[in-house]
GROMACS .gro file of C-alpha atoms in nm:
model
   73
    1MET     CA    1  -2.392   4.406   4.415
    2THR     CA    2  -2.165   4.690   4.362
    3LYS     CA    3  -1.999   4.811   4.008
    4ALA     CA    4  -1.611   4.794   4.287
    5VAL     CA    5  -1.742   4.412   4.375
    6ILE     CA    6  -1.834   4.296   4.070
    7VAL     CA    7  -1.480   4.423   3.932
    8ALA     CA    8  -1.302   4.237   4.238
    9LEU     CA    9  -1.531   3.914   4.095
   10ALA     CA   10  -1.446   3.912   3.699
   11LEU     CA   11  -1.014   4.000   3.863
   12ALA     CA   12  -1.002   3.747   4.071
   13LEU     CA   13  -1.235   3.485   3.796
   14SER     CA   14  -0.967   3.592   3.534
   15GLY     CA   15  -0.641   3.548   3.758
   16ALA     CA   16  -0.735   3.183   3.889
   17THR     CA   17  -0.844   3.104   3.490
   18LEU     CA   18  -0.488   3.287   3.397
   19LEU     CA   19  -0.332   3.056   3.694
   20LEU     CA   20  -0.499   2.698   3.551
   21ALA     CA   21  -0.417   2.786   3.214
   22ALA     CA   22  -0.066   2.823   3.294
   23CYS     CA   23  -0.041   2.454   3.504
   24SER     CA   24  -0.163   2.233   3.241
   25SER     CA   25   0.049   2.430   2.967
   26GLN     CA   26   0.357   2.352   3.168
   27ASN     CA   27   0.205   1.976   3.222
   28LEU     CA   28   0.221   1.947   2.823
   29VAL     CA   29   0.443   2.122   2.793
   30GLY     CA   30   0.637   1.911   3.004
   31SER     CA   31   0.481   1.544   2.862
   32THR     CA   32   0.560   1.666   2.541
   33ALA     CA   33   0.929   1.715   2.621
   34ALA     CA   34   0.975   1.417   2.769
   35THR     CA   35   0.845   1.181   2.507
   36LEU     CA   36   1.043   1.352   2.220
   37VAL     CA   37   1.335   1.285   2.468
   38GLN     CA   38   1.272   0.973   2.445
   39ARG     CA   39   1.225   0.889   2.163
   40TYR     CA   40   1.539   1.066   2.043
   41CYS     CA   41   1.687   0.875   2.336
   42ASP     CA   42   1.546   0.517   2.197
   43THR     CA   43   1.660   0.630   1.839
   44PRO     CA   44   2.031   0.413   1.717
   45GLU     CA   45   2.358   0.694   1.771
   46VAL     CA   46   2.369   0.683   1.399
   47GLY     CA   47   2.060   0.849   1.356
   48ARG     CA   48   2.050   1.060   1.645
   49VAL     CA   49   2.370   1.239   1.451
   50VAL     CA   50   2.150   1.331   1.162
   51LEU     CA   51   1.870   1.442   1.400
   52ARG     CA   52   2.082   1.646   1.596
   53GLU     CA   53   2.251   1.849   1.255
   54ALA     CA   54   1.846   1.864   1.170
   55ILE     CA   55   1.762   2.040   1.538
   56ALA     CA   56   2.072   2.240   1.527
   57THR     CA   57   2.008   2.362   1.228
   58SER     CA   58   1.618   2.466   1.297
   59THR     CA   59   1.725   2.599   1.605
   60ALA     CA   60   2.036   2.841   1.506
   61PRO     CA   61   2.118   3.078   1.660
   62ASN     CA   62   1.970   2.868   2.003
   63ARG     CA   63   2.110   2.574   2.109
   64ILE     CA   64   1.924   2.204   2.224
   65ARG     CA   65   2.068   1.949   2.448
   66VAL     CA   66   2.013   1.624   2.529
   67GLU     CA   67   2.188   1.393   2.709
   68CYS     CA   68   2.021   1.014   2.763
   69ALA     CA   69   2.130   0.792   3.021
   70ALA     CA   70   2.231   0.483   2.862
   71ASP     CA   71   2.517   0.655   2.681
   72ALA     CA   72   2.624   0.754   3.010
   73LEU     CA   73   2.694   0.419   3.118
   0.00000   0.00000   0.00000
C-alpha cells in the first residue's frame, strides 16, 4: 500500500471512531438526563425547593430549568 492510502485509511477510521463515540456520548448524556429529571419530578414539591437551591448554587452563574409534566395539570 502506498503511504497516501495508509494515511487515508487511518483518517477514515479515526473519523468513524469519533462519530461512533459522539453518538454513544449523546445516548449516555440523554439517558442520564432523563433519569435525573424523572427522579427530580418524582420528588415532593418541598424536596424540589431544596434541590433547586442546591442546583442553582452549584451551577451559578449558569442555570438549569426543569419543568415537570405533572405540575402543569
